[in-house]
Amino acid sequence: MKRDTRIVHSGLHPEKQLGAVNPPVYHVSTVTYPTIAAMRAAGHDPFNGMRYGRYGTPTSQALEEAVCDLEGGYRSVSTASGLAAIAGALTALLKSGDHVLVADSCYGPTRRFCDEQLKRNGVASTYYDPSIGAGIADLFTPETRLVYVESPGSLTFEMQDVPAIAAVAHARGALVVMDNTWGTPLFFKPFEKGVDVSIQAATKFIVGHSDAMLGVITCGNHDLWHAVKTSLAMAGVCAGADEVYLGLRGLRTIGVRLQQHQASGIKLASWLQTRPEVVRVLHPALPGDPGHAIWKRDFTGAPGLFAFEVKPCPSSSVDAFLDSLEHFSLGYSWGGFESLIIPASPGITRTAKPWEAKGPIIRIHTGLEDPDDLIGDLVRGFEALRLNS
Ligand SMILES: Cc1ncc(COP(=O)(O)O)c(C=O)c1O
């Protein structure tokens, strides 16, 4: 089956629901059983069918089946947010005394989880330069159990050589867990590149409409899935029924949405490269970007999330730029239909190797508006920046 056909049909079972195309939204805590024998039987297999709302429903299982199919894994687990998926996977797969290697460019709250919660759990974290590749071998200790990859990082867009990192990790008996939210289940196939567990902050492109928090952890084999699902079930982690439904609904159009996010993002990024106010554009799909060769080798596309560096100027000039925009909204997150913009300070948390920029960094999520309107908005922004410099 080709990709776009999978997007439409994965996880759909109309024959089980009176022919309805989409699964019903099971709003459920209690499940009742006709007999005590049926109740006991459900207890033997709690993660299939429906035993109790927290363990999963046909709605959450439909989303998990569809995302798993697109990512190319064994089986998925849905969670209440992307961060819950990251925290849940790391908690499930690490124990006291273990050591984890984490990309220095990772999402900020992931870093905080490692520095505070994993540390409290007795797990030590070491951050690695995202450009390290096979050189990551030098950072392994006898306790290293896991490498946490995010490629590219969602503020600096540095690409990582995931297959090289995975080869080193596997040779040393360690797992590779990846935040694949930027790559989406369409543009990067984690299990073909050596990843063992892939995480989607489904809040972004899967939901796609900025109206729900959702995460999905996809595991490459039964043992990993069982370990993750059991740990999350023990901790009471599950996704809400309506959020799961919004994820399923969003997923059916992710292919066409991403086409436009991608095309408009590249148009904006290429235009920004021509602006005299811009030092550089951080977008791995642009030829000349330091990560372009890896992106071209390992990815089949790029969503419209990227950043650019402005020539050094007072912070009030950047504020004037941001305040003058009419189509870009100031807001965190990404992946929705609307364009977003934020100022970013990616260098401040880095510890493996300094990440330097001479001027301010601005991150853009390119939405589904007409890209010419978005460019017109940025023209307005640069004019405000010039007047306030
Ligand atoms: C790269 C990345 N991973 C994970 C998350 C967390 O997702 P959520 O907001 O659903 O918790 C985010 C959120 O911005 C993100 O940018």
mmCIF file of C-alpha atoms and ligand atoms in Angstrom:
data_model
loop_
_atom_site.group_PDB
_atom_site.id
_atom_site.type_symbol
_atom_site.label_atom_id
_atom_site.label_comp_id
_atom_site.label_asym_id
_atom_site.label_seq_id
_atom_site.Cartn_x
_atom_site.Cartn_y
_atom_site.Cartn_z
ATOM 1 C CA MET A 1 0.000 0.000 0.000
ATOM 2 C CA LYS A 2 1.309 3.461 -0.839
ATOM 3 C CA ARG A 3 1.727 6.142 1.813
ATOM 4 C CA ASP A 4 -1.378 8.215 1.101
ATOM 5 C CA THR A 5 -3.582 5.118 1.011
ATOM 6 C CA ARG A 6 -2.220 4.070 4.394
ATOM 7 C CA ILE A 7 -2.971 7.516 5.829
ATOM 8 C CA VAL A 8 -6.606 7.115 4.801
ATOM 9 C CA HIS A 9 -7.197 3.487 5.806
ATOM 10 C CA SER A 10 -4.864 2.597 8.695
ATOM 11 C CA GLY A 11 -6.687 1.729 11.898
ATOM 12 C CA LEU A 12 -10.168 1.932 10.334
ATOM 13 C CA HIS A 13 -12.557 -0.988 10.978
ATOM 14 C CA PRO A 14 -16.038 0.039 9.751
ATOM 15 C CA GLU A 15 -17.173 -3.613 9.865
ATOM 16 C CA LYS A 16 -16.869 -3.536 13.666
ATOM 17 C CA GLN A 17 -19.018 -0.400 14.070
ATOM 18 C CA LEU A 18 -22.133 -0.833 11.923
ATOM 19 C CA GLY A 19 -20.297 0.500 8.865
ATOM 20 C CA ALA A 20 -19.477 3.909 10.342
ATOM 21 C CA VAL A 21 -16.270 5.150 8.739
ATOM 22 C CA ASN A 22 -14.756 6.515 11.942
ATOM 23 C CA PRO A 23 -14.673 4.711 15.284
ATOM 24 C CA PRO A 24 -17.106 5.907 17.929
ATOM 25 C CA VAL A 25 -15.607 7.999 20.723
ATOM 26 C CA TYR A 26 -15.716 5.684 23.714
ATOM 27 C CA HIS A 27 -16.273 7.906 26.744
ATOM 28 C CA VAL A 28 -15.616 5.239 29.275
ATOM 29 C CA SER A 29 -14.270 4.525 32.700
ATOM 30 C CA THR A 30 -16.286 1.476 33.804
ATOM 31 C CA VAL A 31 -16.666 -1.525 31.553
ATOM 32 C CA THR A 32 -19.282 -4.048 32.649
ATOM 33 C CA TYR A 33 -19.163 -7.785 32.065
ATOM 34 C CA PRO A 34 -22.057 -10.186 31.538
ATOM 35 C CA THR A 35 -20.514 -12.917 33.685
ATOM 36 C CA ILE A 36 -17.759 -13.347 36.227
ATOM 37 C CA ALA A 37 -15.960 -15.599 33.723
ATOM 38 C CA ALA A 38 -15.905 -12.767 31.156
ATOM 39 C CA MET A 39 -14.631 -10.375 33.814
ATOM 40 C CA ARG A 40 -11.781 -12.716 34.718
ATOM 41 C CA ALA A 41 -10.926 -13.347 31.052
ATOM 42 C CA ALA A 42 -10.592 -9.577 30.422
ATOM 43 C CA GLY A 43 -8.159 -9.393 33.333
ATOM 44 C CA HIS A 44 -5.834 -11.820 31.565
ATOM 45 C CA ASP A 45 -5.492 -9.540 28.539
ATOM 46 C CA PRO A 46 -5.972 -5.978 29.840
ATOM 47 C CA PHE A 47 -4.309 -4.125 26.956
ATOM 48 C CA ASN A 48 -6.529 -5.508 24.207
ATOM 49 C CA GLY A 49 -10.273 -5.015 23.849
ATOM 50 C CA MET A 50 -11.677 -2.926 26.670
ATOM 51 C CA ARG A 51 -11.146 -3.790 30.331
ATOM 52 C CA TYR A 52 -11.205 -0.368 31.942
ATOM 53 C CA GLY A 53 -11.065 3.093 30.325
ATOM 54 C CA ARG A 54 -7.511 3.803 31.440
ATOM 55 C CA TYR A 55 -6.040 0.790 29.658
ATOM 56 C CA GLY A 56 -7.346 1.729 26.224
ATOM 57 C CA THR A 57 -10.491 1.701 24.101
ATOM 58 C CA PRO A 58 -11.254 0.892 20.471
ATOM 59 C CA THR A 59 -10.829 4.644 19.802
ATOM 60 C CA SER A 60 -7.330 4.871 21.284
ATOM 61 C CA GLN A 61 -6.408 1.531 19.730
ATOM 62 C CA ALA A 62 -7.467 2.841 16.295
ATOM 63 C CA LEU A 63 -5.165 5.861 16.644
ATOM 64 C CA GLU A 64 -2.312 3.693 17.915
ATOM 65 C CA GLU A 65 -2.769 1.236 15.045
ATOM 66 C CA ALA A 66 -2.761 4.022 12.447
ATOM 67 C CA VAL A 67 0.281 5.893 13.815
ATOM 68 C CA CYS A 68 2.165 2.615 14.271
ATOM 69 C CA ASP A 69 1.443 1.640 10.686
ATOM 70 C CA LEU A 70 2.743 4.976 9.356
ATOM 71 C CA GLU A 71 5.842 4.980 11.568
ATOM 72 C CA GLY A 72 6.549 1.349 10.683
ATOM 73 C CA GLY A 73 6.742 0.022 14.256
ATOM 74 C CA TYR A 74 5.372 -2.996 16.162
ATOM 75 C CA ARG A 75 2.742 -1.304 18.363
ATOM 76 C CA SER A 76 2.004 2.138 19.848
ATOM 77 C CA VAL A 77 0.798 3.603 23.134
ATOM 78 C CA SER A 78 -1.108 6.901 23.293
ATOM 79 C CA THR A 79 -0.560 9.453 26.070
ATOM 80 C CA ALA A 80 -2.058 12.724 27.283
ATOM 81 C CA SER A 81 0.626 14.922 25.650
ATOM 82 C CA GLY A 82 3.883 14.734 23.753
ATOM 83 C CA LEU A 83 5.832 15.430 26.919
ATOM 84 C CA ALA A 84 3.951 12.636 28.722
ATOM 85 C CA ALA A 85 5.084 10.314 25.917
ATOM 86 C CA ILE A 86 8.725 11.386 26.349
ATOM 87 C CA ALA A 87 8.606 11.139 30.158
ATOM 88 C CA GLY A 88 6.689 7.857 29.992
ATOM 89 C CA ALA A 89 9.078 6.188 27.564
ATOM 90 C CA LEU A 90 12.181 7.270 29.495
ATOM 91 C CA THR A 91 10.685 6.211 32.827
ATOM 92 C CA ALA A 92 9.682 2.834 31.428
ATOM 93 C CA LEU A 93 13.040 2.051 29.858
ATOM 94 C CA LEU A 94 15.489 3.366 32.481
ATOM 95 C CA LYS A 95 16.133 2.381 36.093
ATOM 96 C CA SER A 96 18.263 3.626 38.946
ATOM 97 C CA GLY A 97 21.975 3.354 38.152
ATOM 98 C CA ASP A 98 21.490 3.725 34.390
ATOM 99 C CA HIS A 99 23.096 6.403 32.236
ATOM 100 C CA VAL A 100 21.432 8.106 29.263
ATOM 101 C CA LEU A 101 22.994 10.124 26.433
ATOM 102 C CA VAL A 102 20.767 13.004 25.364
ATOM 103 C CA ALA A 103 21.042 15.354 22.375
ATOM 104 C CA ASP A 104 22.155 18.804 23.542
ATOM 105 C CA SER A 105 19.610 20.319 21.129
ATOM 106 C CA CYS A 106 16.589 18.500 22.571
ATOM 107 C CA TYR A 107 13.245 20.110 23.444
ATOM 108 C CA GLY A 108 13.690 22.155 26.652
ATOM 109 C CA PRO A 109 11.156 20.331 28.852
ATOM 110 C CA THR A 110 12.782 17.008 27.877
ATOM 111 C CA ARG A 111 16.059 18.339 29.211
ATOM 112 C CA ARG A 112 14.356 19.454 32.401
ATOM 113 C CA PHE A 113 12.812 16.000 32.828
ATOM 114 C CA CYS A 114 16.268 14.430 32.506
ATOM 115 C CA ASP A 115 17.973 16.933 34.813
ATOM 116 C CA GLU A 116 15.355 16.830 37.544
ATOM 117 C CA GLN A 117 13.077 13.773 37.443
ATOM 118 C CA LEU A 118 15.447 11.201 35.946
ATOM 119 C CA LYS A 119 18.156 12.427 38.311
ATOM 120 C CA ARG A 120 15.784 11.904 41.257
ATOM 121 C CA ASN A 121 15.159 8.404 39.892
ATOM 122 C CA GLY A 122 18.923 7.712 40.025
ATOM 123 C CA VAL A 123 19.495 8.007 36.252
ATOM 124 C CA ALA A 124 22.444 10.156 35.108
ATOM 125 C CA SER A 125 22.229 12.163 31.861
ATOM 126 C CA THR A 126 25.079 13.337 29.635
ATOM 127 C CA TYR A 127 24.381 15.721 26.765
ATOM 128 C CA TYR A 128 26.065 15.175 23.419
ATOM 129 C CA ASP A 129 26.836 17.501 20.524
ATOM 130 C CA PRO A 130 24.131 16.750 17.922
ATOM 131 C CA SER A 131 26.764 16.635 15.166
ATOM 132 C CA ILE A 132 28.664 13.849 16.968
ATOM 133 C CA GLY A 133 27.653 10.903 14.722
ATOM 134 C CA ALA A 134 29.637 7.723 15.402
ATOM 135 C CA GLY A 135 31.871 9.738 17.752
ATOM 136 C CA ILE A 136 29.171 9.177 20.368
ATOM 137 C CA ALA A 137 31.045 5.934 21.150
ATOM 138 C CA ASP A 138 33.469 7.961 23.297
ATOM 139 C CA LEU A 139 30.654 9.012 25.634
ATOM 140 C CA PHE A 140 29.430 5.524 26.489
ATOM 141 C CA THR A 141 29.982 4.186 29.999
ATOM 142 C CA PRO A 142 29.246 0.622 31.163
ATOM 143 C CA GLU A 143 25.944 2.007 32.531
ATOM 144 C CA THR A 144 24.741 3.665 29.295
ATOM 145 C CA ARG A 145 21.367 2.083 28.460
ATOM 146 C CA LEU A 146 19.786 4.572 26.121
ATOM 147 C CA VAL A 147 20.496 7.312 23.592
ATOM 148 C CA TYR A 148 17.822 9.987 23.231
ATOM 149 C CA VAL A 149 17.798 11.551 19.777
ATOM 150 C CA GLU A 150 15.857 14.520 18.398
ATOM 151 C CA SER A 151 16.692 15.267 14.795
ATOM 152 C CA PRO A 152 16.551 18.060 13.977
ATOM 153 C CA GLY A 153 16.238 19.934 17.290
ATOM 154 C CA SER A 154 13.139 22.118 17.177
ATOM 155 C CA LEU A 155 14.942 25.436 17.799
ATOM 156 C CA THR A 156 18.324 25.099 16.056
ATOM 157 C CA PHE A 157 17.430 22.489 13.412
ATOM 158 C CA GLU A 158 20.756 20.662 13.679
ATOM 159 C CA MET A 159 20.529 17.262 12.002
ATOM 160 C CA GLN A 160 21.882 14.092 13.597
ATOM 161 C CA ASP A 161 23.305 11.030 11.915
ATOM 162 C CA VAL A 162 20.716 8.697 13.434
ATOM 163 C CA PRO A 163 21.861 5.482 11.668
ATOM 164 C CA ALA A 164 25.482 6.050 12.818
ATOM 165 C CA ILE A 165 24.386 6.781 16.395
ATOM 166 C CA ALA A 166 22.075 3.746 16.393
ATOM 167 C CA ALA A 167 24.828 1.444 15.129
ATOM 168 C CA VAL A 168 27.082 2.496 18.002
ATOM 169 C CA ALA A 169 24.283 2.228 20.565
ATOM 170 C CA HIS A 170 23.218 -1.235 19.441
ATOM 171 C CA ALA A 171 26.803 -2.506 19.423
ATOM 172 C CA ARG A 172 26.902 -1.543 23.106
ATOM 173 C CA GLY A 173 23.500 -2.972 23.983
ATOM 174 C CA ALA A 174 21.801 0.426 24.338
ATOM 175 C CA LEU A 175 18.409 1.506 23.010
ATOM 176 C CA VAL A 176 17.726 4.476 20.754
ATOM 177 C CA VAL A 177 14.649 6.566 21.561
ATOM 178 C CA MET A 178 13.799 9.399 19.176
ATOM 179 C CA ASP A 179 11.509 12.419 19.297
ATOM 180 C CA ASN A 180 10.305 12.211 15.679
ATOM 181 C CA THR A 181 7.789 15.042 15.849
ATOM 182 C CA TRP A 182 9.557 17.228 13.243
ATOM 183 C CA GLY A 183 10.069 14.233 10.947
ATOM 184 C CA THR A 184 6.397 13.260 11.381
ATOM 185 C CA PRO A 185 5.372 9.655 10.628
ATOM 186 C CA LEU A 186 5.660 10.588 6.919
ATOM 187 C CA PHE A 187 9.041 12.270 6.411
ATOM 188 C CA PHE A 188 11.291 10.098 8.608
ATOM 189 C CA LYS A 189 10.906 6.349 9.045
ATOM 190 C CA PRO A 190 12.544 5.785 12.423
ATOM 191 C CA PHE A 191 12.589 1.981 12.459
ATOM 192 C CA GLU A 192 14.359 1.829 9.100
ATOM 193 C CA LYS A 193 17.114 4.041 10.552
ATOM 194 C CA GLY A 194 17.836 2.047 13.700
ATOM 195 C CA VAL A 195 15.485 3.699 16.193
ATOM 196 C CA ASP A 196 13.911 1.381 18.794
ATOM 197 C CA VAL A 197 11.220 3.674 20.186
ATOM 198 C CA SER A 198 9.765 6.680 18.346
ATOM 199 C CA ILE A 199 7.814 9.488 19.953
ATOM 200 C CA GLN A 200 5.308 11.787 18.325
ATOM 201 C CA ALA A 201 4.056 14.914 20.051
ATOM 202 C CA ALA A 202 0.782 14.271 18.225
ATOM 203 C CA THR A 203 -0.345 17.677 19.507
ATOM 204 C CA LYS A 204 1.562 19.074 16.497
ATOM 205 C CA PHE A 205 1.012 17.727 12.972
ATOM 206 C CA ILE A 206 -1.143 14.678 13.788
ATOM 207 C CA VAL A 207 -3.854 16.668 15.559
ATOM 208 C CA GLY A 208 -2.953 19.521 13.208
ATOM 209 C CA HIS A 209 -5.558 22.043 14.408
ATOM 210 C CA SER A 210 -4.129 23.394 17.697
ATOM 211 C CA ASP A 211 -7.045 22.039 19.680
ATOM 212 C CA ALA A 212 -5.802 18.992 21.590
ATOM 213 C CA MET A 213 -2.856 17.667 23.605
ATOM 214 C CA LEU A 214 -1.758 14.164 22.586
ATOM 215 C CA GLY A 215 1.308 11.940 22.431
ATOM 216 C CA VAL A 216 2.091 8.580 20.843
ATOM 217 C CA ILE A 217 4.978 6.232 21.674
ATOM 218 C CA THR A 218 5.688 3.648 18.987
ATOM 219 C CA CYS A 219 7.853 0.649 19.842
ATOM 220 C CA GLY A 220 9.845 -1.525 17.477
ATOM 221 C CA ASN A 221 9.098 -4.894 19.105
ATOM 222 C CA HIS A 222 6.751 -6.661 21.501
ATOM 223 C CA ASP A 223 9.030 -6.565 24.553
ATOM 224 C CA LEU A 224 9.581 -2.816 24.296
ATOM 225 C CA TRP A 225 5.881 -2.180 23.730
ATOM 226 C CA HIS A 226 4.929 -4.369 26.695
ATOM 227 C CA ALA A 227 7.460 -2.658 28.972
ATOM 228 C CA VAL A 228 6.252 0.819 27.947
ATOM 229 C CA LYS A 229 2.530 -0.020 28.086
ATOM 230 C CA THR A 230 2.862 -1.746 31.475
ATOM 231 C CA SER A 231 4.801 1.152 32.970
ATOM 232 C CA LEU A 232 2.329 3.738 31.665
ATOM 233 C CA ALA A 233 -0.632 1.685 32.855
ATOM 234 C CA MET A 234 0.974 1.466 36.307
ATOM 235 C CA ALA A 235 1.412 5.230 36.384
ATOM 236 C CA GLY A 236 -2.185 5.812 35.252
ATOM 237 C CA VAL A 237 -1.172 7.502 31.999
ATOM 238 C CA CYS A 238 -3.715 7.464 29.197
ATOM 239 C CA ALA A 239 -5.064 9.844 26.558
ATOM 240 C CA GLY A 240 -8.523 11.441 26.739
ATOM 241 C CA ALA A 241 -11.226 10.047 24.463
ATOM 242 C CA ASP A 242 -11.942 13.278 22.583
ATOM 243 C CA GLU A 243 -8.251 14.067 22.142
ATOM 244 C CA VAL A 244 -7.644 10.628 20.658
ATOM 245 C CA TYR A 245 -10.529 11.203 18.268
ATOM 246 C CA LEU A 246 -9.123 14.591 17.223
ATOM 247 C CA GLY A 247 -5.797 12.870 16.606
ATOM 248 C CA LEU A 248 -7.453 10.295 14.365
ATOM 249 C CA ARG A 249 -9.392 12.975 12.536
ATOM 250 C CA GLY A 250 -6.288 15.093 12.004
ATOM 251 C CA LEU A 251 -4.234 12.143 10.844
ATOM 252 C CA ARG A 252 -6.450 11.523 7.798
ATOM 253 C CA THR A 253 -5.371 14.829 6.222
ATOM 254 C CA ILE A 254 -1.769 14.968 7.421
ATOM 255 C CA GLY A 255 -0.393 14.155 3.955
ATOM 256 C CA VAL A 256 -2.017 17.063 2.134
ATOM 257 C CA ARG A 257 -1.448 19.466 5.010
ATOM 258 C CA LEU A 258 2.233 18.624 5.184
ATOM 259 C CA GLN A 259 2.633 19.197 1.455
ATOM 260 C CA GLN A 260 1.553 22.799 1.911
ATOM 261 C CA HIS A 261 3.400 23.327 5.209
ATOM 262 C CA GLN A 262 6.501 22.086 3.417
ATOM 263 C CA ALA A 263 6.154 24.098 0.194
ATOM 264 C CA SER A 264 5.248 27.343 1.975
ATOM 265 C CA GLY A 265 7.985 26.818 4.570
ATOM 266 C CA ILE A 266 10.626 26.458 1.889
ATOM 267 C CA LYS A 267 9.274 29.496 0.058
ATOM 268 C CA LEU A 268 9.486 31.615 3.222
ATOM 269 C CA ALA A 269 12.895 30.254 4.191
ATOM 270 C CA SER A 270 14.328 30.909 0.703
ATOM 271 C CA TRP A 271 12.881 34.426 0.714
ATOM 272 C CA LEU A 272 14.357 35.111 4.152
ATOM 273 C CA GLN A 273 17.778 34.125 2.781
ATOM 274 C CA THR A 274 17.560 37.077 0.400
ATOM 275 C CA ARG A 275 16.818 39.639 3.120
ATOM 276 C CA PRO A 276 19.632 41.968 4.180
ATOM 277 C CA GLU A 277 18.467 41.792 7.834
ATOM 278 C CA VAL A 278 18.999 38.008 8.003
ATOM 279 C CA VAL A 279 22.358 36.406 8.891
ATOM 280 C CA ARG A 280 21.302 32.808 8.205
ATOM 281 C CA VAL A 281 18.263 30.571 7.899
ATOM 282 C CA LEU A 282 18.203 27.329 9.899
ATOM 283 C CA HIS A 283 16.308 24.899 7.665
ATOM 284 C CA PRO A 284 17.846 21.530 6.756
ATOM 285 C CA ALA A 285 15.958 21.261 3.473
ATOM 286 C CA LEU A 286 17.824 24.290 2.108
ATOM 287 C CA PRO A 287 20.938 23.428 0.107
ATOM 288 C CA GLY A 288 23.859 24.932 1.994
ATOM 289 C CA ASP A 289 22.392 24.191 5.431
ATOM 290 C CA PRO A 290 24.985 22.257 7.507
ATOM 291 C CA GLY A 291 22.483 19.402 7.950
ATOM 292 C CA HIS A 292 21.295 19.289 4.333
ATOM 293 C CA ALA A 293 23.230 16.168 3.290
ATOM 294 C CA ILE A 294 21.861 14.112 6.200
ATOM 295 C CA TRP A 295 18.369 15.467 5.657
ATOM 296 C CA LYS A 296 18.517 14.534 1.976
ATOM 297 C CA ARG A 297 19.817 11.064 2.761
ATOM 298 C CA ASP A 298 17.386 10.189 5.584
ATOM 299 C CA PHE A 299 14.232 12.294 5.168
ATOM 300 C CA THR A 300 11.624 12.521 2.421
ATOM 301 C CA GLY A 301 10.341 15.961 3.366
ATOM 302 C CA ALA A 302 10.407 18.852 5.809
ATOM 303 C CA PRO A 303 7.503 20.496 7.614
ATOM 304 C CA GLY A 304 7.400 24.308 7.731
ATOM 305 C CA LEU A 305 9.088 24.648 11.132
ATOM 306 C CA PHE A 306 12.419 26.476 10.923
ATOM 307 C CA ALA A 307 14.286 29.466 12.349
ATOM 308 C CA PHE A 308 16.372 32.400 11.208
ATOM 309 C CA GLU A 309 19.019 34.600 12.749
ATOM 310 C CA VAL A 310 18.662 38.351 12.473
ATOM 311 C CA LYS A 311 21.671 40.682 12.332
ATOM 312 C CA PRO A 312 22.584 41.937 15.832
ATOM 313 C CA CYS A 313 20.052 44.540 16.950
ATOM 314 C CA PRO A 314 18.418 45.712 20.198
ATOM 315 C CA SER A 315 15.817 43.326 21.600
ATOM 316 C CA SER A 316 13.261 46.144 21.272
ATOM 317 C CA SER A 317 13.716 45.927 17.474
ATOM 318 C CA VAL A 318 12.821 42.235 17.511
ATOM 319 C CA ASP A 319 9.858 43.036 19.746
ATOM 320 C CA ALA A 320 8.708 45.648 17.210
ATOM 321 C CA PHE A 321 9.101 43.083 14.396
ATOM 322 C CA LEU A 322 6.993 40.522 16.270
ATOM 323 C CA ASP A 323 4.334 42.998 17.389
ATOM 324 C CA SER A 324 3.817 44.297 13.843
ATOM 325 C CA LEU A 325 2.799 40.917 12.390
ATOM 326 C CA GLU A 326 -0.808 40.306 11.463
ATOM 327 C CA HIS A 327 -0.881 36.772 10.041
ATOM 328 C CA PHE A 328 1.692 35.171 12.336
ATOM 329 C CA SER A 329 0.453 34.749 15.896
ATOM 330 C CA LEU A 330 2.789 34.797 18.861
ATOM 331 C CA GLY A 331 2.402 31.365 20.382
ATOM 332 C CA TYR A 332 4.247 28.223 21.445
ATOM 333 C CA SER A 333 3.771 24.884 19.779
ATOM 334 C CA TRP A 334 3.502 24.177 16.046
ATOM 335 C CA GLY A 335 1.865 21.833 13.588
ATOM 336 C CA GLY A 336 -1.524 23.584 13.471
ATOM 337 C CA PHE A 337 -3.131 25.220 10.422
ATOM 338 C CA GLU A 338 -2.144 28.719 11.563
ATOM 339 C CA SER A 339 1.279 30.329 11.345
ATOM 340 C CA LEU A 340 3.123 30.936 14.601
ATOM 341 C CA ILE A 341 6.252 32.821 15.515
ATOM 342 C CA ILE A 342 8.417 33.031 18.647
ATOM 343 C CA PRO A 343 11.711 34.595 19.675
ATOM 344 C CA ALA A 344 14.127 31.832 20.754
ATOM 345 C CA SER A 345 17.264 31.603 22.895
ATOM 346 C CA PRO A 346 18.531 28.131 22.057
ATOM 347 C CA GLY A 347 22.086 28.707 23.302
ATOM 348 C CA ILE A 348 21.352 29.223 26.969
ATOM 349 C CA THR A 349 20.815 25.612 28.005
ATOM 350 C CA ARG A 350 23.562 23.989 25.912
ATOM 351 C CA THR A 351 26.325 22.191 27.793
ATOM 352 C CA ALA A 352 28.002 19.774 25.325
ATOM 353 C CA LYS A 353 29.252 22.421 22.929
ATOM 354 C CA PRO A 354 28.295 26.095 22.850
ATOM 355 C CA TRP A 355 25.709 26.976 20.247
ATOM 356 C CA GLU A 356 26.463 30.461 19.112
ATOM 357 C CA ALA A 357 24.554 33.122 17.258
ATOM 358 C CA LYS A 358 25.567 36.728 16.797
ATOM 359 C CA GLY A 359 22.026 38.035 16.572
ATOM 360 C CA PRO A 360 18.544 37.113 17.786
ATOM 361 C CA ILE A 361 16.891 33.875 16.662
ATOM 362 C CA ILE A 362 13.267 33.784 15.544
ATOM 363 C CA ARG A 363 11.355 30.529 14.971
ATOM 364 C CA ILE A 364 8.537 30.182 12.473
ATOM 365 C CA HIS A 365 5.838 27.558 12.118
ATOM 366 C CA THR A 366 4.530 28.031 8.574
ATOM 367 C CA GLY A 367 0.789 27.498 8.550
ATOM 368 C CA LEU A 368 -1.610 26.938 5.675
ATOM 369 C CA GLU A 369 -2.172 30.595 4.775
ATOM 370 C CA ASP A 370 -1.135 31.822 1.323
ATOM 371 C CA PRO A 371 2.664 32.110 1.527
ATOM 372 C CA ASP A 372 2.581 35.478 -0.276
ATOM 373 C CA ASP A 373 0.475 36.904 2.540
ATOM 374 C CA LEU A 374 2.965 35.517 5.033
ATOM 375 C CA ILE A 375 5.861 37.093 3.153
ATOM 376 C CA GLY A 376 3.942 40.406 3.090
ATOM 377 C CA ASP A 377 3.604 40.105 6.859
ATOM 378 C CA LEU A 378 7.353 39.557 7.266
ATOM 379 C CA VAL A 379 8.029 42.599 5.031
ATOM 380 C CA ARG A 380 5.919 44.599 7.493
ATOM 381 C CA GLY A 381 7.927 43.092 10.347
ATOM 382 C CA PHE A 382 11.295 44.054 8.840
ATOM 383 C CA GLU A 383 10.043 47.573 8.260
ATOM 384 C CA ALA A 384 9.099 47.823 11.971
ATOM 385 C CA LEU A 385 12.488 46.359 12.894
ATOM 386 C CA ARG A 386 14.273 48.969 10.746
ATOM 387 C CA LEU A 387 12.263 51.857 12.209
ATOM 388 C CA ASN A 388 13.022 50.678 15.765
ATOM 389 C CA SER A 389 16.743 49.972 15.334
HETATM 390 C C1 LIG B 1 10.031 18.703 19.684
HETATM 391 C C2 LIG B 1 8.935 18.624 20.685
HETATM 392 N N1 LIG B 1 8.742 17.482 21.322
HETATM 393 C C3 LIG B 1 7.779 17.341 22.251
HETATM 394 C C4 LIG B 1 6.954 18.382 22.569
HETATM 395 C C5 LIG B 1 5.937 18.211 23.649
HETATM 396 O O1 LIG B 1 4.662 18.037 23.118
HETATM 397 P P1 LIG B 1 3.375 18.471 23.959
HETATM 398 O O2 LIG B 1 3.269 19.953 23.863
HETATM 399 O O3 LIG B 1 2.265 17.719 23.302
HETATM 400 O O4 LIG B 1 3.586 18.013 25.376
HETATM 401 C C6 LIG B 1 7.103 19.601 21.908
HETATM 402 C C7 LIG B 1 6.202 20.747 22.218
HETATM 403 O O5 LIG B 1 6.410 21.864 21.805
HETATM 404 C C8 LIG B 1 8.135 19.732 20.948
HETATM 405 O O6 LIG B 1 8.339 20.896 20.295
#
